[in-house]
Amino acid sequence: MKSIQLWRLATVVGVVLAMLGLSSSAWSDGDYLGPKEGQVYITPGVGYMSAPSDLGIDDEEAGLTGIVGFPITDRFIVEVLYGSYEFDYDIGGQIGSDDSSAFWGNVLYKPVEAQGFWQPFLLLGAGRSEFNFDSVASDVNDTQANLGVGVFGQLSSRFMLRGDVRGVYSEDEGGFEPYAFLGLTTILGSVDSAAPTDTDGDGVPDRKDKCPNTLPGRTVNAEGCELDSDGDGVVDGDDACPDTPAGTQVDERGGPPDADSDGDG
């Protein structure tokens, strides 16, 4: 019987990552971290794979695994994974280790922006795995699909940690098995990127700016809109009386209607 510990680990980590990734309270108002559009990357690491149940191999093994990624946008990435594993078998009294490999293609999606160093993602893909038993039994080539969640942990503009957990479905050999991966992502080539566009120059990128036509020199909040410190409905930049008491009626200049708020005497 396969080890229940790996299932529990994969399930717990998967649920936690999914909750963090999809919770707006946990991940808010950051940028999309991890590899970005045009930044091809490699991720060498270790994959932990469980053999398909119908093979009759009761084994789970870690193996060297590599990923190459091609970001299409800051949020969508196409990846290719190759891993090599050796499963121990006992077939008809013949004991040995098979040379197995997995070759998968995946689409990775960042559902929300990151905060701090962590960027969650979802992934979905398919591919083939090959199980070689020498002369003990016939080799097996199996079509597989996988679905999972993971995170990038930003270390620098070029390097980041990457981990994910997946469920792997084997079409020919049956079963739905857990898979885990941990590696170090390295961006190839230049890591320089253009600064976000800020058309009105208020310090808030256009994609987050709810007031994209702020006048030069005005003080704005995190959403790019001018401040109204006294809450009288007139922004500070136009307010001739910036300390109006709460509830006081004001004119378009922010002063009492009977005041000389325009200073014309």
PDB file of C-alpha atoms in Angstrom:
ATOM      1  CA  MET A   1       0.000   0.000   0.000  1.00  0.00           C
ATOM      2  CA  LYS A   2       1.355   3.411  -0.946  1.00  0.00           C
ATOM      3  CA  SER A   3       2.518   5.746   1.763  1.00  0.00           C
ATOM      4  CA  ILE A   4      -0.355   7.875   3.054  1.00  0.00           C
ATOM      5  CA  GLN A   5       2.158  10.449   4.313  1.00  0.00           C
ATOM      6  CA  LEU A   6       2.860  11.824   0.823  1.00  0.00           C
ATOM      7  CA  TRP A   7      -0.859  12.151   0.121  1.00  0.00           C
ATOM      8  CA  ARG A   8      -1.353  14.035   3.369  1.00  0.00           C
ATOM      9  CA  LEU A   9       1.597  16.323   2.697  1.00  0.00           C
ATOM     10  CA  ALA A  10       0.467  17.085  -0.848  1.00  0.00           C
ATOM     11  CA  THR A  11      -3.121  17.700   0.265  1.00  0.00           C
ATOM     12  CA  VAL A  12      -2.231  19.988   3.171  1.00  0.00           C
ATOM     13  CA  VAL A  13       0.321  22.017   1.200  1.00  0.00           C
ATOM     14  CA  GLY A  14      -2.023  22.231  -1.768  1.00  0.00           C
ATOM     15  CA  VAL A  15      -4.937  23.506   0.296  1.00  0.00           C
ATOM     16  CA  VAL A  16      -2.761  26.076   2.079  1.00  0.00           C
ATOM     17  CA  LEU A  17      -1.275  27.371  -1.177  1.00  0.00           C
ATOM     18  CA  ALA A  18      -4.678  27.545  -2.828  1.00  0.00           C
ATOM     19  CA  MET A  19      -6.128  29.494   0.105  1.00  0.00           C
ATOM     20  CA  LEU A  20      -3.227  31.928   0.091  1.00  0.00           C
ATOM     21  CA  GLY A  21      -3.263  32.269  -3.669  1.00  0.00           C
ATOM     22  CA  LEU A  22      -6.987  32.939  -3.976  1.00  0.00           C
ATOM     23  CA  SER A  23      -7.485  35.027  -0.841  1.00  0.00           C
ATOM     24  CA  SER A  24      -7.448  38.753  -1.517  1.00  0.00           C
ATOM     25  CA  SER A  25      -6.764  39.392   2.166  1.00  0.00           C
ATOM     26  CA  ALA A  26      -3.564  37.360   2.057  1.00  0.00           C
ATOM     27  CA  TRP A  27      -2.241  38.639  -1.259  1.00  0.00           C
ATOM     28  CA  SER A  28      -2.989  42.283  -2.013  1.00  0.00           C
ATOM     29  CA  ASP A  29      -1.870  45.222  -4.114  1.00  0.00           C
ATOM     30  CA  GLY A  30       1.589  43.925  -4.982  1.00  0.00           C
ATOM     31  CA  ASP A  31       3.091  43.310  -8.397  1.00  0.00           C
ATOM     32  CA  TYR A  32       3.229  39.992 -10.248  1.00  0.00           C
ATOM     33  CA  LEU A  33       6.490  38.423  -9.090  1.00  0.00           C
ATOM     34  CA  GLY A  34       8.314  35.445 -10.541  1.00  0.00           C
ATOM     35  CA  PRO A  35       9.306  35.208 -14.220  1.00  0.00           C
ATOM     36  CA  LYS A  36       7.713  37.888 -16.387  1.00  0.00           C
ATOM     37  CA  GLU A  37       6.942  38.354 -20.055  1.00  0.00           C
ATOM     38  CA  GLY A  38       9.964  37.588 -22.235  1.00  0.00           C
ATOM     39  CA  GLN A  39      12.113  36.222 -19.371  1.00  0.00           C
ATOM     40  CA  VAL A  40      12.984  32.656 -20.371  1.00  0.00           C
ATOM     41  CA  TYR A  41      14.102  30.629 -17.345  1.00  0.00           C
ATOM     42  CA  ILE A  42      15.369  27.277 -16.169  1.00  0.00           C
ATOM     43  CA  THR A  43      14.532  25.555 -12.886  1.00  0.00           C
ATOM     44  CA  PRO A  44      16.687  22.591 -11.863  1.00  0.00           C
ATOM     45  CA  GLY A  45      15.426  20.772  -8.817  1.00  0.00           C
ATOM     46  CA  VAL A  46      14.067  17.598  -7.287  1.00  0.00           C
ATOM     47  CA  GLY A  47      10.738  15.978  -8.112  1.00  0.00           C
ATOM     48  CA  TYR A  48       9.035  13.507  -5.797  1.00  0.00           C
ATOM     49  CA  MET A  49       6.883  11.094  -7.809  1.00  0.00           C
ATOM     50  CA  SER A  50       4.633   8.157  -7.014  1.00  0.00           C
ATOM     51  CA  ALA A  51       4.377   5.297  -9.507  1.00  0.00           C
ATOM     52  CA  PRO A  52       0.953   4.778 -11.170  1.00  0.00           C
ATOM     53  CA  SER A  53      -1.097   2.340  -9.110  1.00  0.00           C
ATOM     54  CA  ASP A  54      -1.815  -0.160 -11.888  1.00  0.00           C
ATOM     55  CA  LEU A  55       1.883  -0.810 -12.509  1.00  0.00           C
ATOM     56  CA  GLY A  56       1.990  -2.845  -9.320  1.00  0.00           C
ATOM     57  CA  ILE A  57       4.959  -0.838  -8.031  1.00  0.00           C
ATOM     58  CA  ASP A  58       4.458   0.247  -4.454  1.00  0.00           C
ATOM     59  CA  ASP A  59       7.100   2.958  -4.449  1.00  0.00           C
ATOM     60  CA  GLU A  60       7.665   6.718  -4.360  1.00  0.00           C
ATOM     61  CA  GLU A  61      10.993   8.200  -5.360  1.00  0.00           C
ATOM     62  CA  ALA A  62      12.804  11.539  -5.646  1.00  0.00           C
ATOM     63  CA  GLY A  63      14.605  12.262  -8.882  1.00  0.00           C
ATOM     64  CA  LEU A  64      16.495  15.018 -10.666  1.00  0.00           C
ATOM     65  CA  THR A  65      14.077  17.214 -12.566  1.00  0.00           C
ATOM     66  CA  GLY A  66      14.433  20.255 -14.791  1.00  0.00           C
ATOM     67  CA  ILE A  67      11.938  22.847 -16.016  1.00  0.00           C
ATOM     68  CA  VAL A  68      12.267  25.371 -18.838  1.00  0.00           C
ATOM     69  CA  GLY A  69       9.738  28.202 -18.863  1.00  0.00           C
ATOM     70  CA  PHE A  70       8.589  30.664 -21.507  1.00  0.00           C
ATOM     71  CA  PRO A  71       6.477  33.518 -20.056  1.00  0.00           C
ATOM     72  CA  ILE A  72       3.875  34.703 -22.572  1.00  0.00           C
ATOM     73  CA  THR A  73       2.708  37.542 -20.321  1.00  0.00           C
ATOM     74  CA  ASP A  74       3.443  38.478 -16.699  1.00  0.00           C
ATOM     75  CA  ARG A  75       0.659  36.069 -15.670  1.00  0.00           C
ATOM     76  CA  PHE A  76       0.730  33.211 -18.215  1.00  0.00           C
ATOM     77  CA  ILE A  77       3.735  30.902 -18.678  1.00  0.00           C
ATOM     78  CA  VAL A  78       4.314  27.823 -20.830  1.00  0.00           C
ATOM     79  CA  GLU A  79       6.653  25.240 -19.240  1.00  0.00           C
ATOM     80  CA  VAL A  80       8.336  22.001 -20.230  1.00  0.00           C
ATOM     81  CA  LEU A  81       9.363  19.528 -17.490  1.00  0.00           C
ATOM     82  CA  TYR A  82      11.670  16.518 -17.691  1.00  0.00           C
ATOM     83  CA  GLY A  83      12.368  14.269 -14.715  1.00  0.00           C
ATOM     84  CA  SER A  84      14.242  10.997 -14.163  1.00  0.00           C
ATOM     85  CA  TYR A  85      13.249   8.518 -11.441  1.00  0.00           C
ATOM     86  CA  GLU A  86      14.167   4.990 -10.311  1.00  0.00           C
ATOM     87  CA  PHE A  87      11.321   2.957  -8.819  1.00  0.00           C
ATOM     88  CA  ASP A  88      12.067  -0.262  -6.937  1.00  0.00           C
ATOM     89  CA  TYR A  89       9.992  -3.211  -8.095  1.00  0.00           C
ATOM     90  CA  ASP A  90       9.311  -6.826  -7.207  1.00  0.00           C
ATOM     91  CA  ILE A  91       7.733  -8.549 -10.214  1.00  0.00           C
ATOM     92  CA  GLY A  92       7.350 -12.305 -10.074  1.00  0.00           C
ATOM     93  CA  GLY A  93      10.147 -12.544  -7.563  1.00  0.00           C
ATOM     94  CA  GLN A  94      12.425 -10.413  -9.739  1.00  0.00           C
ATOM     95  CA  ILE A  95      13.670  -7.462  -7.662  1.00  0.00           C
ATOM     96  CA  GLY A  96      15.258  -4.406  -9.234  1.00  0.00           C
ATOM     97  CA  SER A  97      14.973  -0.727 -10.105  1.00  0.00           C
ATOM     98  CA  ASP A  98      13.402   0.624 -13.266  1.00  0.00           C
ATOM     99  CA  ASP A  99      14.623   3.683 -15.158  1.00  0.00           C
ATOM    100  CA  SER A 100      11.617   5.954 -15.470  1.00  0.00           C
ATOM    101  CA  SER A 101      11.177   9.411 -16.912  1.00  0.00           C
ATOM    102  CA  ALA A 102       8.458  12.037 -17.189  1.00  0.00           C
ATOM    103  CA  PHE A 103       8.099  14.599 -19.987  1.00  0.00           C
ATOM    104  CA  TRP A 104       5.276  17.091 -19.400  1.00  0.00           C
ATOM    105  CA  GLY A 105       4.110  20.374 -20.844  1.00  0.00           C
ATOM    106  CA  ASN A 106       2.277  22.815 -18.572  1.00  0.00           C
ATOM    107  CA  VAL A 107       0.519  26.157 -18.589  1.00  0.00           C
ATOM    108  CA  LEU A 108       1.127  28.200 -15.443  1.00  0.00           C
ATOM    109  CA  TYR A 109      -1.177  31.039 -14.362  1.00  0.00           C
ATOM    110  CA  LYS A 110      -0.734  33.657 -11.611  1.00  0.00           C
ATOM    111  CA  PRO A 111      -4.279  34.265 -10.309  1.00  0.00           C
ATOM    112  CA  VAL A 112      -3.490  37.257  -8.085  1.00  0.00           C
ATOM    113  CA  GLU A 113      -0.719  39.729  -7.417  1.00  0.00           C
ATOM    114  CA  ALA A 114       1.910  38.975  -4.801  1.00  0.00           C
ATOM    115  CA  GLN A 115       2.805  40.657  -1.552  1.00  0.00           C
ATOM    116  CA  GLY A 116       6.264  40.504  -0.096  1.00  0.00           C
ATOM    117  CA  PHE A 117       8.367  37.747  -1.639  1.00  0.00           C
ATOM    118  CA  TRP A 118       5.687  35.189  -2.559  1.00  0.00           C
ATOM    119  CA  GLN A 119       3.813  34.727  -5.829  1.00  0.00           C
ATOM    120  CA  PRO A 120       1.198  31.944  -5.970  1.00  0.00           C
ATOM    121  CA  PHE A 121       0.318  30.166  -9.188  1.00  0.00           C
ATOM    122  CA  LEU A 122      -1.895  27.455 -10.624  1.00  0.00           C
ATOM    123  CA  LEU A 123      -0.749  24.974 -13.262  1.00  0.00           C
ATOM    124  CA  LEU A 124      -2.310  22.488 -15.657  1.00  0.00           C
ATOM    125  CA  GLY A 125      -0.670  20.185 -18.159  1.00  0.00           C
ATOM    126  CA  ALA A 126      -0.158  16.796 -19.738  1.00  0.00           C
ATOM    127  CA  GLY A 127       2.577  14.588 -21.148  1.00  0.00           C
ATOM    128  CA  ARG A 128       4.092  11.116 -21.180  1.00  0.00           C
ATOM    129  CA  SER A 129       5.930   8.985 -18.655  1.00  0.00           C
ATOM    130  CA  GLU A 130       8.080   5.994 -19.529  1.00  0.00           C
ATOM    131  CA  PHE A 131       8.742   3.027 -17.228  1.00  0.00           C
ATOM    132  CA  ASN A 132      11.529   0.625 -18.257  1.00  0.00           C
ATOM    133  CA  PHE A 133      11.798  -2.788 -16.585  1.00  0.00           C
ATOM    134  CA  ASP A 134      14.722  -4.208 -18.570  1.00  0.00           C
ATOM    135  CA  SER A 135      13.834  -7.818 -19.434  1.00  0.00           C
ATOM    136  CA  VAL A 136      11.717  -8.485 -16.351  1.00  0.00           C
ATOM    137  CA  ALA A 137       8.510  -7.028 -17.845  1.00  0.00           C
ATOM    138  CA  SER A 138       7.373  -5.032 -20.843  1.00  0.00           C
ATOM    139  CA  ASP A 139       8.183  -1.343 -20.833  1.00  0.00           C
ATOM    140  CA  VAL A 140       5.234   1.001 -20.274  1.00  0.00           C
ATOM    141  CA  ASN A 141       4.546   4.383 -21.882  1.00  0.00           C
ATOM    142  CA  ASP A 142       1.700   6.214 -20.195  1.00  0.00           C
ATOM    143  CA  THR A 143      -0.187   9.405 -21.037  1.00  0.00           C
ATOM    144  CA  GLN A 144      -0.629  11.593 -17.964  1.00  0.00           C
ATOM    145  CA  ALA A 145      -2.398  14.806 -16.981  1.00  0.00           C
ATOM    146  CA  ASN A 146      -1.491  16.957 -13.993  1.00  0.00           C
ATOM    147  CA  LEU A 147      -3.075  19.801 -12.046  1.00  0.00           C
ATOM    148  CA  GLY A 148      -1.545  21.694  -9.150  1.00  0.00           C
ATOM    149  CA  VAL A 149      -0.654  24.817  -7.202  1.00  0.00           C
ATOM    150  CA  GLY A 150       2.647  26.384  -6.211  1.00  0.00           C
ATOM    151  CA  VAL A 151       4.626  29.502  -5.339  1.00  0.00           C
ATOM    152  CA  PHE A 152       7.636  31.477  -6.500  1.00  0.00           C
ATOM    153  CA  GLY A 153       9.720  32.991  -3.705  1.00  0.00           C
ATOM    154  CA  GLN A 154      11.566  36.048  -5.049  1.00  0.00           C
ATOM    155  CA  LEU A 155      15.228  36.104  -3.965  1.00  0.00           C
ATOM    156  CA  SER A 156      16.467  38.695  -6.462  1.00  0.00           C
ATOM    157  CA  SER A 157      15.601  39.949  -9.932  1.00  0.00           C
ATOM    158  CA  ARG A 158      17.276  36.837 -11.401  1.00  0.00           C
ATOM    159  CA  PHE A 159      16.851  34.066  -8.810  1.00  0.00           C
ATOM    160  CA  MET A 160      13.783  32.678  -7.050  1.00  0.00           C
ATOM    161  CA  LEU A 161      12.689  29.568  -5.180  1.00  0.00           C
ATOM    162  CA  ARG A 162       9.937  27.556  -6.794  1.00  0.00           C
ATOM    163  CA  GLY A 163       7.805  24.799  -5.320  1.00  0.00           C
ATOM    164  CA  ASP A 164       4.593  23.072  -6.340  1.00  0.00           C
ATOM    165  CA  VAL A 165       2.370  20.088  -5.563  1.00  0.00           C
ATOM    166  CA  ARG A 166       0.219  18.308  -8.153  1.00  0.00           C
ATOM    167  CA  GLY A 167      -2.174  15.491  -8.680  1.00  0.00           C
ATOM    168  CA  VAL A 168      -1.162  13.280 -11.618  1.00  0.00           C
ATOM    169  CA  TYR A 169      -3.711  11.157 -13.481  1.00  0.00           C
ATOM    170  CA  SER A 170      -2.408   8.218 -15.532  1.00  0.00           C
ATOM    171  CA  GLU A 171      -4.709   7.358 -18.420  1.00  0.00           C
ATOM    172  CA  ASP A 172      -3.395   3.906 -19.310  1.00  0.00           C
ATOM    173  CA  GLU A 173      -2.161   2.622 -15.960  1.00  0.00           C
ATOM    174  CA  GLY A 174      -4.911   4.168 -13.855  1.00  0.00           C
ATOM    175  CA  GLY A 175      -4.726   5.964 -10.570  1.00  0.00           C
ATOM    176  CA  PHE A 176      -4.428   9.531  -9.364  1.00  0.00           C
ATOM    177  CA  GLU A 177      -1.094  10.029  -7.653  1.00  0.00           C
ATOM    178  CA  PRO A 178       0.600  12.956  -5.859  1.00  0.00           C
ATOM    179  CA  TYR A 179       3.681  14.742  -7.167  1.00  0.00           C
ATOM    180  CA  ALA A 180       5.866  17.450  -5.569  1.00  0.00           C
ATOM    181  CA  PHE A 181       8.671  19.626  -6.910  1.00  0.00           C
ATOM    182  CA  LEU A 182      11.204  22.014  -5.351  1.00  0.00           C
ATOM    183  CA  GLY A 183      13.829  23.920  -7.294  1.00  0.00           C
ATOM    184  CA  LEU A 184      15.733  27.154  -7.938  1.00  0.00           C
ATOM    185  CA  THR A 185      14.570  29.283 -10.860  1.00  0.00           C
ATOM    186  CA  THR A 186      17.144  31.296 -12.810  1.00  0.00           C
ATOM    187  CA  ILE A 187      16.215  33.942 -15.386  1.00  0.00           C
ATOM    188  CA  LEU A 188      18.320  33.673 -18.543  1.00  0.00           C
ATOM    189  CA  GLY A 189      19.546  36.795 -20.340  1.00  0.00           C
ATOM    190  CA  SER A 190      18.708  40.329 -19.291  1.00  0.00           C
ATOM    191  CA  VAL A 191      16.573  40.901 -16.208  1.00  0.00           C
ATOM    192  CA  ASP A 192      16.079  44.605 -16.879  1.00  0.00           C
ATOM    193  CA  SER A 193      12.461  45.608 -17.326  1.00  0.00           C
ATOM    194  CA  ALA A 194      10.830  48.887 -18.220  1.00  0.00           C
ATOM    195  CA  ALA A 195       9.296  50.885 -15.390  1.00  0.00           C
ATOM    196  CA  PRO A 196       5.490  50.712 -15.238  1.00  0.00           C
ATOM    197  CA  THR A 197       3.748  53.430 -17.241  1.00  0.00           C
ATOM    198  CA  ASP A 198       2.616  56.403 -15.142  1.00  0.00           C
ATOM    199  CA  THR A 199       1.012  58.843 -17.572  1.00  0.00           C
ATOM    200  CA  ASP A 200       0.149  61.586 -15.065  1.00  0.00           C
ATOM    201  CA  GLY A 201       3.436  61.245 -13.133  1.00  0.00           C
ATOM    202  CA  ASP A 202       1.796  60.940  -9.713  1.00  0.00           C
ATOM    203  CA  GLY A 203       3.842  57.880  -8.692  1.00  0.00           C
ATOM    204  CA  VAL A 204       0.988  55.392  -9.166  1.00  0.00           C
ATOM    205  CA  PRO A 205       1.276  53.107 -12.244  1.00  0.00           C
ATOM    206  CA  ASP A 206      -1.528  53.468 -14.778  1.00  0.00           C
ATOM    207  CA  ARG A 207      -2.782  49.937 -14.180  1.00  0.00           C
ATOM    208  CA  LYS A 208      -3.574  50.877 -10.547  1.00  0.00           C
ATOM    209  CA  ASP A 209      -4.452  54.552 -11.068  1.00  0.00           C
ATOM    210  CA  LYS A 210      -8.159  55.260 -10.559  1.00  0.00           C
ATOM    211  CA  CYS A 211      -7.571  58.953 -11.313  1.00  0.00           C
ATOM    212  CA  PRO A 212      -5.231  58.833 -14.345  1.00  0.00           C
ATOM    213  CA  ASN A 213      -5.311  62.573 -15.123  1.00  0.00           C
ATOM    214  CA  THR A 214      -4.048  64.054 -11.852  1.00  0.00           C
ATOM    215  CA  LEU A 215      -2.533  67.527 -12.243  1.00  0.00           C
ATOM    216  CA  PRO A 216       1.250  67.855 -11.716  1.00  0.00           C
ATOM    217  CA  GLY A 217       2.445  68.326  -8.159  1.00  0.00           C
ATOM    218  CA  ARG A 218      -0.740  67.122  -6.475  1.00  0.00           C
ATOM    219  CA  THR A 219      -0.570  64.726  -3.495  1.00  0.00           C
ATOM    220  CA  VAL A 220      -2.383  61.436  -4.124  1.00  0.00           C
ATOM    221  CA  ASN A 221      -3.355  58.288  -2.239  1.00  0.00           C
ATOM    222  CA  ALA A 222      -2.439  54.671  -3.122  1.00  0.00           C
ATOM    223  CA  GLU A 223      -5.152  54.635  -5.797  1.00  0.00           C
ATOM    224  CA  GLY A 224      -3.761  57.722  -7.547  1.00  0.00           C
ATOM    225  CA  CYS A 225      -6.535  60.090  -6.479  1.00  0.00           C
ATOM    226  CA  GLU A 226      -5.977  63.477  -4.827  1.00  0.00           C
ATOM    227  CA  LEU A 227      -6.348  63.768  -1.075  1.00  0.00           C
ATOM    228  CA  ASP A 228      -9.187  65.585   0.652  1.00  0.00           C
ATOM    229  CA  SER A 229      -7.786  65.905   4.157  1.00  0.00           C
ATOM    230  CA  ASP A 230     -10.739  67.677   5.727  1.00  0.00           C
ATOM    231  CA  GLY A 231     -13.349  65.589   3.918  1.00  0.00           C
ATOM    232  CA  ASP A 232     -15.307  68.576   2.591  1.00  0.00           C
ATOM    233  CA  GLY A 233     -15.500  67.242  -0.958  1.00  0.00           C
ATOM    234  CA  VAL A 234     -12.835  69.608  -2.329  1.00  0.00           C
ATOM    235  CA  VAL A 235      -9.422  68.056  -2.973  1.00  0.00           C
ATOM    236  CA  ASP A 236      -6.483  69.559  -1.100  1.00  0.00           C
ATOM    237  CA  GLY A 237      -4.970  71.029  -4.258  1.00  0.00           C
ATOM    238  CA  ASP A 238      -8.071  73.185  -4.818  1.00  0.00           C
ATOM    239  CA  ASP A 239      -9.013  73.759  -1.177  1.00  0.00           C
ATOM    240  CA  ALA A 240      -8.529  77.325   0.018  1.00  0.00           C
ATOM    241  CA  CYS A 241      -9.536  76.223   3.536  1.00  0.00           C
ATOM    242  CA  PRO A 242      -7.900  72.824   4.036  1.00  0.00           C
ATOM    243  CA  ASP A 243      -8.919  72.552   7.721  1.00  0.00           C
ATOM    244  CA  THR A 244     -12.670  73.020   7.405  1.00  0.00           C
ATOM    245  CA  PRO A 245     -14.505  71.488  10.418  1.00  0.00           C
ATOM    246  CA  ALA A 246     -16.513  68.373   9.658  1.00  0.00           C
ATOM    247  CA  GLY A 247     -20.041  69.033   8.485  1.00  0.00           C
ATOM    248  CA  THR A 248     -19.402  72.637   7.413  1.00  0.00           C
ATOM    249  CA  GLN A 249     -21.005  73.668   4.135  1.00  0.00           C
ATOM    250  CA  VAL A 250     -18.404  74.888   1.629  1.00  0.00           C
ATOM    251  CA  ASP A 251     -18.285  76.330  -1.865  1.00  0.00           C
ATOM    252  CA  GLU A 252     -16.264  75.049  -4.833  1.00  0.00           C
ATOM    253  CA  ARG A 253     -13.084  76.496  -3.298  1.00  0.00           C
ATOM    254  CA  GLY A 254     -13.519  74.630  -0.013  1.00  0.00           C
ATOM    255  CA  GLY A 255     -14.425  77.682   2.099  1.00  0.00           C
ATOM    256  CA  PRO A 256     -17.678  78.753   3.741  1.00  0.00           C
ATOM    257  CA  PRO A 257     -20.057  80.290   1.188  1.00  0.00           C
ATOM    258  CA  ASP A 258     -19.829  83.703   2.876  1.00  0.00           C
ATOM    259  CA  ALA A 259     -16.047  83.671   3.061  1.00  0.00           C
ATOM    260  CA  ASP A 260     -13.725  85.341   0.589  1.00  0.00           C
ATOM    261  CA  SER A 261     -12.176  82.009  -0.379  1.00  0.00           C
ATOM    262  CA  ASP A 262     -10.989  83.260  -3.750  1.00  0.00           C
ATOM    263  CA  GLY A 263      -9.058  86.120  -2.175  1.00  0.00           C
ATOM    264  CA  ASP A 264     -10.499  88.829  -4.421  1.00  0.00           C
ATOM    265  CA  GLY A 265     -11.490  91.119  -1.568  1.00  0.00           C
TER     266      GLY A 265
END
